[in-house]
Structure formats: C-alpha cells, structure tokens
PDB file of C-alpha atoms in Angstrom:
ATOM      1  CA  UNK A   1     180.254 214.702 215.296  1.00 84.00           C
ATOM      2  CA  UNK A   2     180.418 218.161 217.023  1.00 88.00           C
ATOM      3  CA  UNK A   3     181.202 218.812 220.461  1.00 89.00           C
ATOM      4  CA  UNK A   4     180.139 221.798 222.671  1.00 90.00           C
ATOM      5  CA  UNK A   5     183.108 222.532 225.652  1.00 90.00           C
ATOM      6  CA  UNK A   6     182.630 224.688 228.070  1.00 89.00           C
ATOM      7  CA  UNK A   7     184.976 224.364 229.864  1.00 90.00           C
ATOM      8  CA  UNK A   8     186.981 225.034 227.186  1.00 92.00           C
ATOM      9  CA  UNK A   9     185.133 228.421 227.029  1.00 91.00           C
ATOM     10  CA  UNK A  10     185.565 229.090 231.048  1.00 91.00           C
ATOM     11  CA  UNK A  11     189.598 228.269 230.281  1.00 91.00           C
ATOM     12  CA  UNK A  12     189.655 231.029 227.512  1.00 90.00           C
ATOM     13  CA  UNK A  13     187.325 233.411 229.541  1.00 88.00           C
ATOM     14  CA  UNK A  14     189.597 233.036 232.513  1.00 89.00           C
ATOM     15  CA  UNK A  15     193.061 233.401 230.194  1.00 89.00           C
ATOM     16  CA  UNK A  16     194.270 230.013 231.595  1.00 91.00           C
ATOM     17  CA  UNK A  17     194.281 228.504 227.827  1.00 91.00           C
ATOM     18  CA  UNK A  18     197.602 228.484 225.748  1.00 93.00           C
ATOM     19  CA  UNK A  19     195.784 230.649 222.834  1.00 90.00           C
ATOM     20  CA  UNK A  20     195.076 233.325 225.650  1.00 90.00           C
ATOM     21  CA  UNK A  21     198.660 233.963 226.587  1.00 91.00           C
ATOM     22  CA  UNK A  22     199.380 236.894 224.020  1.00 90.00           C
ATOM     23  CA  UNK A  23     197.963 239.996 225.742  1.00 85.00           C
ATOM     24  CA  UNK A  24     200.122 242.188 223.571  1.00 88.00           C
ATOM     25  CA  UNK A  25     199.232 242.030 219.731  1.00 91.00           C
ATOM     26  CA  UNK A  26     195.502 243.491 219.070  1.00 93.00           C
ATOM     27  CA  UNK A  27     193.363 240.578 217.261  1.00 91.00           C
ATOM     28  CA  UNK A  28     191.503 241.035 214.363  1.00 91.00           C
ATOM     29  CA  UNK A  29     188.802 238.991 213.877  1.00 85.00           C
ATOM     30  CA  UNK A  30     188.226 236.961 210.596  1.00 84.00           C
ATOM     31  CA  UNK A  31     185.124 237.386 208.466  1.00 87.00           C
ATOM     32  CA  UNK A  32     183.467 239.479 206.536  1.00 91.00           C
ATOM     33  CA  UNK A  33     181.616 243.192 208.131  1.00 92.00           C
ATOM     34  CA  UNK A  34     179.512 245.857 205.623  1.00 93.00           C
ATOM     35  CA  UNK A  35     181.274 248.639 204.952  1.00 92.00           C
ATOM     36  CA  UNK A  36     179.571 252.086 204.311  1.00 92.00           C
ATOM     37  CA  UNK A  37     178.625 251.175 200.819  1.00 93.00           C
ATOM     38  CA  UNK A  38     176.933 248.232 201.819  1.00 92.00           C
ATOM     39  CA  UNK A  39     179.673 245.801 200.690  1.00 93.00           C
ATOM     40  CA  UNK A  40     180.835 242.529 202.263  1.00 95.00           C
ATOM     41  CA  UNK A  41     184.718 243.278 203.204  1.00 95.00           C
ATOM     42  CA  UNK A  42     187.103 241.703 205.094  1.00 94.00           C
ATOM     43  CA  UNK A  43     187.006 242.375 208.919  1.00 92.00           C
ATOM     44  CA  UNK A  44     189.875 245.026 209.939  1.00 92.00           C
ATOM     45  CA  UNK A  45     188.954 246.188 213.422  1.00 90.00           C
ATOM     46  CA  UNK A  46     191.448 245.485 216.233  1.00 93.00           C
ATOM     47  CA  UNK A  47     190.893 244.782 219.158  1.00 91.00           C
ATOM     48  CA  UNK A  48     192.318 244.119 222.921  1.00 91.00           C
ATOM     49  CA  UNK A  49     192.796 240.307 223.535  1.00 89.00           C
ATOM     50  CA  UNK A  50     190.613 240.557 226.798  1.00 87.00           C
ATOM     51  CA  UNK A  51     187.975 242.136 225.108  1.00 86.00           C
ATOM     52  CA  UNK A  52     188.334 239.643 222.223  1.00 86.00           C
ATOM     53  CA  UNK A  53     188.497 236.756 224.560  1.00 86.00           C
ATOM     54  CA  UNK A  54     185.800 237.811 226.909  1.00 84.00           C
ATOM     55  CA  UNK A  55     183.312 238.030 223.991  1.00 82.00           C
ATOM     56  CA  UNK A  56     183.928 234.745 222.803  1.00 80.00           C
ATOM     57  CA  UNK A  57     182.665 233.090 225.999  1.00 72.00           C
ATOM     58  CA  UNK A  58     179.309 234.171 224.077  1.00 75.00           C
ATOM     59  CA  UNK A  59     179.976 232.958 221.331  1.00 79.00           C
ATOM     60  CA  UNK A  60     179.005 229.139 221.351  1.00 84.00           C
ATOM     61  CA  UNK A  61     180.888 228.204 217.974  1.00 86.00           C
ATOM     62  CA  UNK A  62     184.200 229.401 218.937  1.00 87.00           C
ATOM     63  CA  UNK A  63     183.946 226.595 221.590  1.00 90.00           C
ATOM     64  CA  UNK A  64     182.080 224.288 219.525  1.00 92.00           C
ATOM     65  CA  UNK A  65     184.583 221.919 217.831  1.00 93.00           C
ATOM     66  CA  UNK A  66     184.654 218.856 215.314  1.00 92.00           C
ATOM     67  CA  UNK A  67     184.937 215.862 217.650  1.00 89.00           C
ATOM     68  CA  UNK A  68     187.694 213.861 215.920  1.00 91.00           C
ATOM     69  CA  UNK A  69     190.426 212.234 218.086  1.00 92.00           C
ATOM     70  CA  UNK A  70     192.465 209.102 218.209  1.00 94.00           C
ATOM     71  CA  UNK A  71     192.939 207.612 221.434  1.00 93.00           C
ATOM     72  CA  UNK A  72     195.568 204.846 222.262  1.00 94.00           C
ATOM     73  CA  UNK A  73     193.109 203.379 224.645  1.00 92.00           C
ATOM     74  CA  UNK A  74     194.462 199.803 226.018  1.00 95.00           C
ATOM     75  CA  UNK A  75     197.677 198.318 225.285  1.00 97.00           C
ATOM     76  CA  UNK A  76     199.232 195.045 226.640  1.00 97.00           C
ATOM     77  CA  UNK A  77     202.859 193.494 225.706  1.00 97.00           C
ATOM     78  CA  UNK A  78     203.381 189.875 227.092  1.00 97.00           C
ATOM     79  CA  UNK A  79     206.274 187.364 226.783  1.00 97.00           C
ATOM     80  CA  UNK A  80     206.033 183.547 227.960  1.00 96.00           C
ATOM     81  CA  UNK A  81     208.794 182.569 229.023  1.00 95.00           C
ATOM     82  CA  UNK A  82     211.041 179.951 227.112  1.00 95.00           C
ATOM     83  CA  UNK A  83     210.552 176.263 227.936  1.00 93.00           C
ATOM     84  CA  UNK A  84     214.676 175.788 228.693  1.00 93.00           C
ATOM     85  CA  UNK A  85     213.900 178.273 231.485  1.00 92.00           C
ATOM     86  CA  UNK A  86     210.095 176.952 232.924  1.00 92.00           C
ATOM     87  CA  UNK A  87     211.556 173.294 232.612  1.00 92.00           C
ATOM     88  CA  UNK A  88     213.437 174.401 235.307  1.00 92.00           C
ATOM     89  CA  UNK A  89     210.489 175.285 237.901  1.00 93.00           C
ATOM     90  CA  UNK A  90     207.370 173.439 238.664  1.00 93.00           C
ATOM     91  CA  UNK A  91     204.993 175.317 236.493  1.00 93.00           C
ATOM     92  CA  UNK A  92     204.292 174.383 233.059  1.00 92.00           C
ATOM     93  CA  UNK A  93     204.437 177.915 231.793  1.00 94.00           C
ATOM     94  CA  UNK A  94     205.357 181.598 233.008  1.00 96.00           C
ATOM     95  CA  UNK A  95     204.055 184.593 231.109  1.00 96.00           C
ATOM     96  CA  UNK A  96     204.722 188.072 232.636  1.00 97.00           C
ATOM     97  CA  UNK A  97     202.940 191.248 231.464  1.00 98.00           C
ATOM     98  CA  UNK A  98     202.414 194.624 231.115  1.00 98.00           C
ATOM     99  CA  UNK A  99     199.497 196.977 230.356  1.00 97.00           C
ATOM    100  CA  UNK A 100     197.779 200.174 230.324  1.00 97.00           C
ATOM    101  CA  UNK A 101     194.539 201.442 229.800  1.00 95.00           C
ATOM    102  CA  UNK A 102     194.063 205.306 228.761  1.00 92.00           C
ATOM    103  CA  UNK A 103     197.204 205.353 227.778  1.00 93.00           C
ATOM    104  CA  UNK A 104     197.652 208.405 225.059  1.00 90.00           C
ATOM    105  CA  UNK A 105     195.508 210.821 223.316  1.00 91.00           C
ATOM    106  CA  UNK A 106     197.398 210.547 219.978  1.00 93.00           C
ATOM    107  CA  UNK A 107     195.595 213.154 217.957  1.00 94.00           C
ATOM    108  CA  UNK A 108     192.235 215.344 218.707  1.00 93.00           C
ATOM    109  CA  UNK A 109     191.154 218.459 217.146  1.00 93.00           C
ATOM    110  CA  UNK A 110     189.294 219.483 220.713  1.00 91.00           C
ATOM    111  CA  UNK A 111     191.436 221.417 222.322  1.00 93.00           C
ATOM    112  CA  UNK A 112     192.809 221.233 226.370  1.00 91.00           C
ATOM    113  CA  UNK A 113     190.124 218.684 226.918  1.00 90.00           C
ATOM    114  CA  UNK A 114     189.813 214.544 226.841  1.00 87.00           C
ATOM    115  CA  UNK A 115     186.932 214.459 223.718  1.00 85.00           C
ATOM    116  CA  UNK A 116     185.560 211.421 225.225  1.00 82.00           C
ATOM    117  CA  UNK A 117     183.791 213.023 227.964  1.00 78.00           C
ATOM    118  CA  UNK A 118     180.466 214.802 228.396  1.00 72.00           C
ATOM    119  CA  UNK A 119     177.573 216.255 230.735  1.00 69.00           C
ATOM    120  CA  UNK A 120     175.433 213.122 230.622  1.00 66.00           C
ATOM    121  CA  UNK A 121     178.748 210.264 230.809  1.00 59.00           C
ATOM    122  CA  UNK A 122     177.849 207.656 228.581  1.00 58.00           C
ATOM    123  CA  UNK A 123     174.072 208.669 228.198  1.00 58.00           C
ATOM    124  CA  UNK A 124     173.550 209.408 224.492  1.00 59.00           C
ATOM    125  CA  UNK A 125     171.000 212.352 225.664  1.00 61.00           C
ATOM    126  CA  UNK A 126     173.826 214.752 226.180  1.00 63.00           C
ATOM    127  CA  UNK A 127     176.533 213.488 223.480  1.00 70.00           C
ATOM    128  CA  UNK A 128     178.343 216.714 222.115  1.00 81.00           C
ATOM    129  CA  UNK A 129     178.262 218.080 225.456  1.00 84.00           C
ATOM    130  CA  UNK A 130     181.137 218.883 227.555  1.00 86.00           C
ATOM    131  CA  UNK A 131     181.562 220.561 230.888  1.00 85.00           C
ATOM    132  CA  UNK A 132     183.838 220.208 233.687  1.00 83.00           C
ATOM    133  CA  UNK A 133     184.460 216.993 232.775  1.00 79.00           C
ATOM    134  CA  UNK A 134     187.330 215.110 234.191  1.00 81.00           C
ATOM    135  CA  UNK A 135     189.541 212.911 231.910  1.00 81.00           C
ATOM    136  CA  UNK A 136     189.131 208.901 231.754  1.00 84.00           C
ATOM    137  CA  UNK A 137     191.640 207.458 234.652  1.00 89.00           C
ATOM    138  CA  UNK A 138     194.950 205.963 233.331  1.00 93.00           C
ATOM    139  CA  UNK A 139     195.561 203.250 234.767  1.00 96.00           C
ATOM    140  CA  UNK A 140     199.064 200.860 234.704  1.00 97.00           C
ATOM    141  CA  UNK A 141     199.432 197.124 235.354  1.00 97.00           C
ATOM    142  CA  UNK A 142     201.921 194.114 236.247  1.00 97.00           C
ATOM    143  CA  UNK A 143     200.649 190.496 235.292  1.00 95.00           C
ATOM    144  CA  UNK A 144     202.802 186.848 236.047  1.00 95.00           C
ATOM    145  CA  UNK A 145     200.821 184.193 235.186  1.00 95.00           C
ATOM    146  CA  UNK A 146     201.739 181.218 236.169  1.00 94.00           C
ATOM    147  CA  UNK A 147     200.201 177.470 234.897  1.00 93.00           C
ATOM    148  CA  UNK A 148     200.741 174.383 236.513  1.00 88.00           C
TER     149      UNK A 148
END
C-alpha cells in the first residue's frame, strides 16, 4: 500500500527533517520540462532549498510514500531453570523471562515516522493516512514464574 504523511510534510516545511539540513547547494528538480521547441528535456533549473522545500508541502506525492516496513514487534527469551537447582526449593519449576513489545523498526521506506499509524487508528476508513501520529508505546517486561 501507499501512505499519505503529513507530518512528514509539516517536518520538511518546517526544515526539522534530515533531507532539509543542506541550505547551501541549489536543488534541481528531477523530471522532464518543454523547452522552447516544444521538446521533453531534462529539468535544469536551480533553485534555493527553502523555496524547493516550501513548495513541496503542496505537493502531495513527495510525501506520499510506499508503505513497506518490517517491524520487530514482540519478542520474549525464557529459560526454566534446571531441575538440580528447583530440586532444591519447594516449587516444581522456575522459569524467568524477558520481553518487549515494539521493540525495533527494522526496515521502512516511510521516512521519520512509525508506518503503522494513521488519522483514523485502526479504522480501515482512513488507512494510508498519517498525521501527527504518535508512535506505538514500547514497552519492557520481567516475568518469574513459579509452579508448585
């Protein structure tokens, strides 16, 4: 799927993205213009970063991106303990535990942003939506469990 950020858009308007921070080098825009002859040639205007990232905040497809990510979303690592060691107490057996939930956004070609989240949360009436939306909560845990 596709996925519409703005706040991805209010980022680069506002020069707070990474891809803002050359305000230096002129950019020129790929793509194709007419030239006086009425051919299709490749773009070769410059122009000032500001201006260039100001007028993208119109532009909806330079914040419009293909939603593909990979998420390392729960993880848990457990170990029971060995029976020459529980033998020893008065459970039967002793597994301790740890896990995480949210835990790493391996790969995602939607930049600055968690991918996962849009206007309408889980509603599918807004999928491919995003704005202002605040990443999924990572969370850390501690388990013993102990059996009698």
């Amino acid at each position: 799927g596709v996925i519409y950020s703005n706040t991805v858009a209010d980022l680069r308007l506002l020069g707070l993205a990474k891809e803002t921070a050359d305000r230096e080098n002129l950019i020129v825009d790929r793509g194709l213009v007419l030239n006086d002859e009425g051919e299709l040639v490749p773009n070769t205007t410059a122009v000032d970063p500001e201006e260039w990232w100001n007028n993208q905040d119109n532009i909806e497809e330079s914040n419009t991106f293909e939603n593909t990510w990979l998420k390392l979303r729960e993880a848990r690592i457990q170990y029971r303990l060995p029976k020459s060691i529980v033998n020893k107490t008065p459970f039967g057996a002793i597994n301790v535990a740890a896990e995480g939930r949210n835990l790493f956004l391996l790969y995602s070609k939607v930049p600055h942003i968690d991918p996962e989240q849009n206007v309408f949360g889980a509603s599918d009436a807004g999928g491919g939506i995003e704005a202002g939306g605040l990443p999924a909560t990572r969370s850390y845990g501690f388990n013993i469990s102990l059996t009698f």
